[in-house]
Coordinates of N, CA, C and O in Angstrom, one line a residue:
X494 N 4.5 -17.6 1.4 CA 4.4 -17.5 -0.1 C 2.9 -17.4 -0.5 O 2.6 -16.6 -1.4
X495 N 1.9 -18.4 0.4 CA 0.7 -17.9 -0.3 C 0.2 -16.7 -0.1 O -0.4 -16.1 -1.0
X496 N 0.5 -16.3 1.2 CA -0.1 -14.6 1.4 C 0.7 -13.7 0.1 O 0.0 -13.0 -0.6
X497 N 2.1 -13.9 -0.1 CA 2.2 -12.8 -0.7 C 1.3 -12.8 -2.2 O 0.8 -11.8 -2.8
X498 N 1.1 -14.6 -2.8 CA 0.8 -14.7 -4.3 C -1.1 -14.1 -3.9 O -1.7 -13.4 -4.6
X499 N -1.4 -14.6 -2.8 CA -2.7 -13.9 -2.3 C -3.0 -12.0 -2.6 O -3.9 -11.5 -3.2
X500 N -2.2 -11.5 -2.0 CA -1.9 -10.4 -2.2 C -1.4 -9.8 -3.6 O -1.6 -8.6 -3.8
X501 N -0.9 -10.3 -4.1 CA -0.9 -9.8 -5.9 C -1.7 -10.3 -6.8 O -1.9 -10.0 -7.9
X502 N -2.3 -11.1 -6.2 CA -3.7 -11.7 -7.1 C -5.1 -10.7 -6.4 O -6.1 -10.5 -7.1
X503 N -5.0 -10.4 -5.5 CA -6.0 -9.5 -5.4 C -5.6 -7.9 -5.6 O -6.4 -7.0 -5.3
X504 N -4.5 -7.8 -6.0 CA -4.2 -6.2 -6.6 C -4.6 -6.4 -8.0 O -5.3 -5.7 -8.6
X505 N -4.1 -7.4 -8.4 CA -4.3 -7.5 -9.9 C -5.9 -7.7 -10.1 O -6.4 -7.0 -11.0
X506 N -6.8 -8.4 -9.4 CA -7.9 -8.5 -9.5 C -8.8 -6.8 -9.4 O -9.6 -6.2 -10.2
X507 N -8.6 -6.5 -8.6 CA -9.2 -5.4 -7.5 C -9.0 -4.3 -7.9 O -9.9 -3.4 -8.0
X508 N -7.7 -4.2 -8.1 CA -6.7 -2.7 -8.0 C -7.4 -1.7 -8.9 O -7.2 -1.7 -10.2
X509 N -8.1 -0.7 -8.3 CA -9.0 0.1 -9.1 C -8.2 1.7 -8.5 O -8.1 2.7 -9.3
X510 N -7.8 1.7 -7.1 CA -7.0 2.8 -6.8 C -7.6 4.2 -7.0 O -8.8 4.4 -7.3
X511 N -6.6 5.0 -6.7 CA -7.5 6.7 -6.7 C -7.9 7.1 -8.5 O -8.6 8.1 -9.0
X512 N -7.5 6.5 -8.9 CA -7.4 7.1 -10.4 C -8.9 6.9 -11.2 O -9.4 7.6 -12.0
X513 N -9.3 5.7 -10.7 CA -11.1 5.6 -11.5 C -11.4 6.0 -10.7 O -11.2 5.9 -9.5
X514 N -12.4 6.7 -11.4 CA -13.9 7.4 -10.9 C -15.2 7.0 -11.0 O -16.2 7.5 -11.6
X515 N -15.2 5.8 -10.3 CA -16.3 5.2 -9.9 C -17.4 5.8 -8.8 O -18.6 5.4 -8.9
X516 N -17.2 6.7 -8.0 CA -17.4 6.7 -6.6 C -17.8 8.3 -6.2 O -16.7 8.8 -6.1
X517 N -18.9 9.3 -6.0 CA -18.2 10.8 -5.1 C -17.7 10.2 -4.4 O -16.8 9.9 -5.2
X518 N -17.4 9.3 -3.0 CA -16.8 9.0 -2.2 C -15.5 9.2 -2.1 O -14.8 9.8 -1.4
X519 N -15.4 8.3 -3.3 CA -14.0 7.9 -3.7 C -12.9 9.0 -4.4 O -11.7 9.3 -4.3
X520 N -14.0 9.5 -5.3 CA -13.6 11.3 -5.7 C -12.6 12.0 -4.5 O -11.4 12.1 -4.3
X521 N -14.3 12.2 -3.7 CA -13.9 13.2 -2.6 C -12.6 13.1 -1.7 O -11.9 14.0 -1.1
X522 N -12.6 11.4 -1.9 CA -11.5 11.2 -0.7 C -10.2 11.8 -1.4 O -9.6 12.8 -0.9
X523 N -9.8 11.3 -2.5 CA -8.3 11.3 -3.6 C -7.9 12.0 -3.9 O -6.6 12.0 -3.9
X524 N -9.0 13.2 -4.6 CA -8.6 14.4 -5.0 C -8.4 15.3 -3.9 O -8.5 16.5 -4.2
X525 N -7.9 14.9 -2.4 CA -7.4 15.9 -1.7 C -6.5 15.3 -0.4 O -6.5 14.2 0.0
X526 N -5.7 16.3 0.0 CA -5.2 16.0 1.3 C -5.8 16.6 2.4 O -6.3 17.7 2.5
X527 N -5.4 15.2 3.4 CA -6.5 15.8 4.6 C -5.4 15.8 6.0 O -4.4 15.1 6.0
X528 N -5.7 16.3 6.8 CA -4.8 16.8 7.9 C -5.1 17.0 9.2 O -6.4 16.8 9.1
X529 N -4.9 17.1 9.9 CA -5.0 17.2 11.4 C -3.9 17.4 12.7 O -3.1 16.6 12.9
X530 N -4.0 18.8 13.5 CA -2.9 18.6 14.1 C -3.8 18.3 15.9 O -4.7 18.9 16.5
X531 N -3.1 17.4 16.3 CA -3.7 17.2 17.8 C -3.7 17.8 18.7 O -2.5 18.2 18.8
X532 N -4.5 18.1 19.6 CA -4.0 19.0 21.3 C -2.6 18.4 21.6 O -1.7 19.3 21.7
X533 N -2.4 17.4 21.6 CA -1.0 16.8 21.7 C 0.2 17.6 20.9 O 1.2 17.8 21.7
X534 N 0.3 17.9 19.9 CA 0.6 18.5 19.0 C 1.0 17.5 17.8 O 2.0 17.8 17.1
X535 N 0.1 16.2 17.6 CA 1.1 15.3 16.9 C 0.2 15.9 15.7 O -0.8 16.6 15.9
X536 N 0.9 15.6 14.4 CA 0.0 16.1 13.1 C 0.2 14.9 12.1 O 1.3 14.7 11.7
X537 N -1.1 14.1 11.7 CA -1.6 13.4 10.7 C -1.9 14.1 9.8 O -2.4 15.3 9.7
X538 N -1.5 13.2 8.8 CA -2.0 13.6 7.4 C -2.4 12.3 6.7 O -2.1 11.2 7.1
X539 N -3.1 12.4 5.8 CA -3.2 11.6 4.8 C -4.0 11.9 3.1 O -5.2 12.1 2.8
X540 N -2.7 11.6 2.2 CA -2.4 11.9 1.2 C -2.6 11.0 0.4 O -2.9 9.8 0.7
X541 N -2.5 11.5 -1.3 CA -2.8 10.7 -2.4 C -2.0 10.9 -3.6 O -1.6 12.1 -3.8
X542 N -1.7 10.1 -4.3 CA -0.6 10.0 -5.4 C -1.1 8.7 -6.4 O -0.7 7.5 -6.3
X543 N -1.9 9.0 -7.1 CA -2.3 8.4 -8.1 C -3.1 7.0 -7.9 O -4.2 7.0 -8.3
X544 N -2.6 5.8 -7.4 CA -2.9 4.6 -7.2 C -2.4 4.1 -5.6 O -2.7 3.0 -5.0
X545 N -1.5 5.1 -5.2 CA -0.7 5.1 -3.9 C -1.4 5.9 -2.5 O -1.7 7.1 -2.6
X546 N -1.6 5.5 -1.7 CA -1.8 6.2 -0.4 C -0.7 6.6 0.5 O 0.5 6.3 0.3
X547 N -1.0 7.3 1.3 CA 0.4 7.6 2.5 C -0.4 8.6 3.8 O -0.9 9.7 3.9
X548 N -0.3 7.5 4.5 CA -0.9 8.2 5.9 C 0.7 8.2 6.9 O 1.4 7.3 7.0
X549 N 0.9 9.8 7.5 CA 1.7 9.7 8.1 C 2.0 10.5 9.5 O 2.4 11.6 9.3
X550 N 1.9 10.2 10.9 CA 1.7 10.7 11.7 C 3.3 11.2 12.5 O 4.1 10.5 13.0
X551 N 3.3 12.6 12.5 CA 4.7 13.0 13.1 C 4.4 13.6 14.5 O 3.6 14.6 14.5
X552 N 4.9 13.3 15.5 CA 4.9 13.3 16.9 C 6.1 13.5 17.9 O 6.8 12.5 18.0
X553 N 6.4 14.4 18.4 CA 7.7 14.5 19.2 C 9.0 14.0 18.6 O 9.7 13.3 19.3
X554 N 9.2 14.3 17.3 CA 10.3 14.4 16.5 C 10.4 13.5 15.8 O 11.3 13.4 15.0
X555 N 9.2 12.5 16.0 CA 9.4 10.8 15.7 C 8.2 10.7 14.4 O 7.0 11.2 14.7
X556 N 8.4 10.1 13.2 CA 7.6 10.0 11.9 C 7.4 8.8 11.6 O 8.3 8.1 11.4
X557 N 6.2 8.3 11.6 CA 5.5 7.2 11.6 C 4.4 7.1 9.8 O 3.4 7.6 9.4
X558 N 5.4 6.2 9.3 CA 4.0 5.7 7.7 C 3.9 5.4 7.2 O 4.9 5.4 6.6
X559 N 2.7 4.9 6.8 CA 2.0 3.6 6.6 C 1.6 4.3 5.0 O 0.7 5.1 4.9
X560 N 2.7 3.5 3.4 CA 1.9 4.1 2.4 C 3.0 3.2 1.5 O 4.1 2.9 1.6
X561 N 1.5 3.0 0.5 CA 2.0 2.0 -0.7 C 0.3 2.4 -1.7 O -0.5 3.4 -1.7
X562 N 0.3 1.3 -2.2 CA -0.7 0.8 -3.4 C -2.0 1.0 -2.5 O -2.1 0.7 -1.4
X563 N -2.9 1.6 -3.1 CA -4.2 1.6 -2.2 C -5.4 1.1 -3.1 O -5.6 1.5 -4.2
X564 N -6.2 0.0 -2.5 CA -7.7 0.2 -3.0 C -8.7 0.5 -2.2 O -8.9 0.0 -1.1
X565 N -9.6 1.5 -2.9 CA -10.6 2.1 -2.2 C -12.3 1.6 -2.8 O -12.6 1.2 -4.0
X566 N -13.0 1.9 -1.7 CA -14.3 1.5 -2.2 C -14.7 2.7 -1.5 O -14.1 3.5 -0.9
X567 N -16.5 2.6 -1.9 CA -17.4 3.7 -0.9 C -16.9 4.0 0.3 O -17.0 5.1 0.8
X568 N -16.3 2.9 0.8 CA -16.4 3.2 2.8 C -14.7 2.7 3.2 O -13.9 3.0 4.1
X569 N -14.6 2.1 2.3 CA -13.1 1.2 2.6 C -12.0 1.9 2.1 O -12.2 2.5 1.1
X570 N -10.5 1.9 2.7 CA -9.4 2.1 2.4 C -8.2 1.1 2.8 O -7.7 1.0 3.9
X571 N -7.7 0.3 1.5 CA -7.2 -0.4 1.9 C -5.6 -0.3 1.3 O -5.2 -0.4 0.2
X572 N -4.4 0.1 2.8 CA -2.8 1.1 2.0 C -2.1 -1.0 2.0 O -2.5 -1.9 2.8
X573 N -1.2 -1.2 0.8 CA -0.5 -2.3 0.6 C 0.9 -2.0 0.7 O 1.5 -1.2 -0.1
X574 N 1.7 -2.8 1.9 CA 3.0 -2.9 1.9 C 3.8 -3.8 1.7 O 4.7 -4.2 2.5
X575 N 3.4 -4.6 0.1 CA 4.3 -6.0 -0.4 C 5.8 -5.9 0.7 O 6.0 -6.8 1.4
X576 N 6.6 -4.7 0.6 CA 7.7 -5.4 0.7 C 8.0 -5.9 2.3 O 9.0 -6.6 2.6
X577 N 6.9 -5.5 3.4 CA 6.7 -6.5 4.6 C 5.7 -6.9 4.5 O 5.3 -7.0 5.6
X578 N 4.6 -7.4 3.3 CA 3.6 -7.9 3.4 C 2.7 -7.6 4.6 O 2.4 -8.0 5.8
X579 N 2.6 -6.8 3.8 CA 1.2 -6.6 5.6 C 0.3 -5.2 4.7 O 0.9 -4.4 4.0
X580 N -0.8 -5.2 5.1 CA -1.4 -3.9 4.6 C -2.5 -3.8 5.7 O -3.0 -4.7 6.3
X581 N -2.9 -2.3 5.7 CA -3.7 -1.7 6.4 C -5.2 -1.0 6.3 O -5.5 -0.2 5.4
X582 N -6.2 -1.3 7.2 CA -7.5 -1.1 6.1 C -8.2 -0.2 7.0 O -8.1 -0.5 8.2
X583 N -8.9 0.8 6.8 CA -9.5 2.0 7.8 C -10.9 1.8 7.0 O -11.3 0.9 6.2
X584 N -11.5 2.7 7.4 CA -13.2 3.1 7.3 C -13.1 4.4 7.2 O -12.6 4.9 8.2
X585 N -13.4 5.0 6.4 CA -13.8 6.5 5.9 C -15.2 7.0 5.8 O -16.0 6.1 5.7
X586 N -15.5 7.8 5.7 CA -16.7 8.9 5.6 C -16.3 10.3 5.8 O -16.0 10.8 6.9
X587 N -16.4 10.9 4.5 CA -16.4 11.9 4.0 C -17.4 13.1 4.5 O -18.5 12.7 4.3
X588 N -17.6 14.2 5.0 CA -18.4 14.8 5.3 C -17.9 16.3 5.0 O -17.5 17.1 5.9
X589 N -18.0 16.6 3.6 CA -18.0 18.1 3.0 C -16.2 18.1 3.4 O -15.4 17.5 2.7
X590 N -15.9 19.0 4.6 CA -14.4 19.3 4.8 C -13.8 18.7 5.9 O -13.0 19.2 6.6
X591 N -14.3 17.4 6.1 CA -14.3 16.7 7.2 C -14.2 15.1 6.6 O -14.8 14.6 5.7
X592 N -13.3 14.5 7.4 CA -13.3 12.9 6.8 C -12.7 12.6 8.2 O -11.8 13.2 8.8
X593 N -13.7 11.3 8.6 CA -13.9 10.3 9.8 C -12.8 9.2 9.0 O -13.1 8.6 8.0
X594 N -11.7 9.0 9.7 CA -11.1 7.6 9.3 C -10.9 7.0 10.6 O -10.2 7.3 11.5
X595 N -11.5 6.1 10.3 CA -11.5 5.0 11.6 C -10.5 3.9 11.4 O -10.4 3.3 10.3
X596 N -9.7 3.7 12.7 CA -8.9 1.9 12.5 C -9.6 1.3 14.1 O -10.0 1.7 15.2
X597 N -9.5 0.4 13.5 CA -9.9 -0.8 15.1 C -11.2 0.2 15.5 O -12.1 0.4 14.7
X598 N -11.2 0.7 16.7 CA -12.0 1.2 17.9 C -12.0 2.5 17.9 O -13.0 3.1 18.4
X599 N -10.8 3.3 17.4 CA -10.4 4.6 16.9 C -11.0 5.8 15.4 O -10.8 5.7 14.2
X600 N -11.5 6.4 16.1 CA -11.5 7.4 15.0 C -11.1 8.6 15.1 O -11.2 9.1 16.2
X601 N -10.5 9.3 14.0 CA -9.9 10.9 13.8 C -10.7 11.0 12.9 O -11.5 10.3 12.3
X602 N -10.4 12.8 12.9 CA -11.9 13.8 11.8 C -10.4 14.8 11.4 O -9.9 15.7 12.2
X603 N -9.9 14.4 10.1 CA -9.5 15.1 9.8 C -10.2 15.9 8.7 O -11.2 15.5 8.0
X604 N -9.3 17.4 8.5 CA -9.8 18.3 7.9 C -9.1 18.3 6.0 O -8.1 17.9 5.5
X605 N -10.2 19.0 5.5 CA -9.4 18.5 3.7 C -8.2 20.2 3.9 O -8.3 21.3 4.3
X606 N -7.4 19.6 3.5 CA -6.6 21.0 2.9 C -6.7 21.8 1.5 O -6.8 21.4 0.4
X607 N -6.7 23.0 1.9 CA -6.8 23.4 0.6 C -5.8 23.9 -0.5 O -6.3 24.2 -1.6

């Protein structure tokens, strides 16, 4: 119970999402989708819808993702999945048509679409 009331107290606090324009960063990231297909042939994406994120990785027939409520800063991305309570936070940098999102130890360079 406390994580979940934790977690809506800091959306309510926080929740600034793709829609303010505080940030180029934050700009650059929102106003586009970004994509990548692997030597593997798996294809990531990750997408934006107003206050909402959705990163979603499809691989040998099998679709994997991770997308709810997002807050973003300069460097941070953070996707919220109240209804299993759990959310997910990467590290971003932007570079022209190119964006580094990092989890854990991992990073991908996906490309912006146009």
């Amino acid at each position: 119970m406390k994580k979940i009331l934790f977690i809506i107290l800091f959306c309510a606090i926080f929740l600034c999402g793709c829609t303010q324009s505080t940030s180029g960063s934050v700009d650059e990231l929102c106003n586009y989708s970004w994509s990548k297909t692997l030597d593997g042939g798996a294809e990531v994406r990750l997408s934006f819808d107003g206050d909402s994120a959705a990163l979603t990785v499809d691989s040998a027939g099998e679709r994997i993702e991770i997308s709810g409520k997002c807050v973003i800063d300069d460097s941070n991305i953070v996707i919220f999945i109240p209804s299993l309570s759990l959310n997910y936070g990467f590290e971003y940098l932007p570079k022209g048509d190119q964006l580094d999102l990092t989890y854990g130890d991992g990073t991908i360079t996906l490309e912006k679409e146009k």
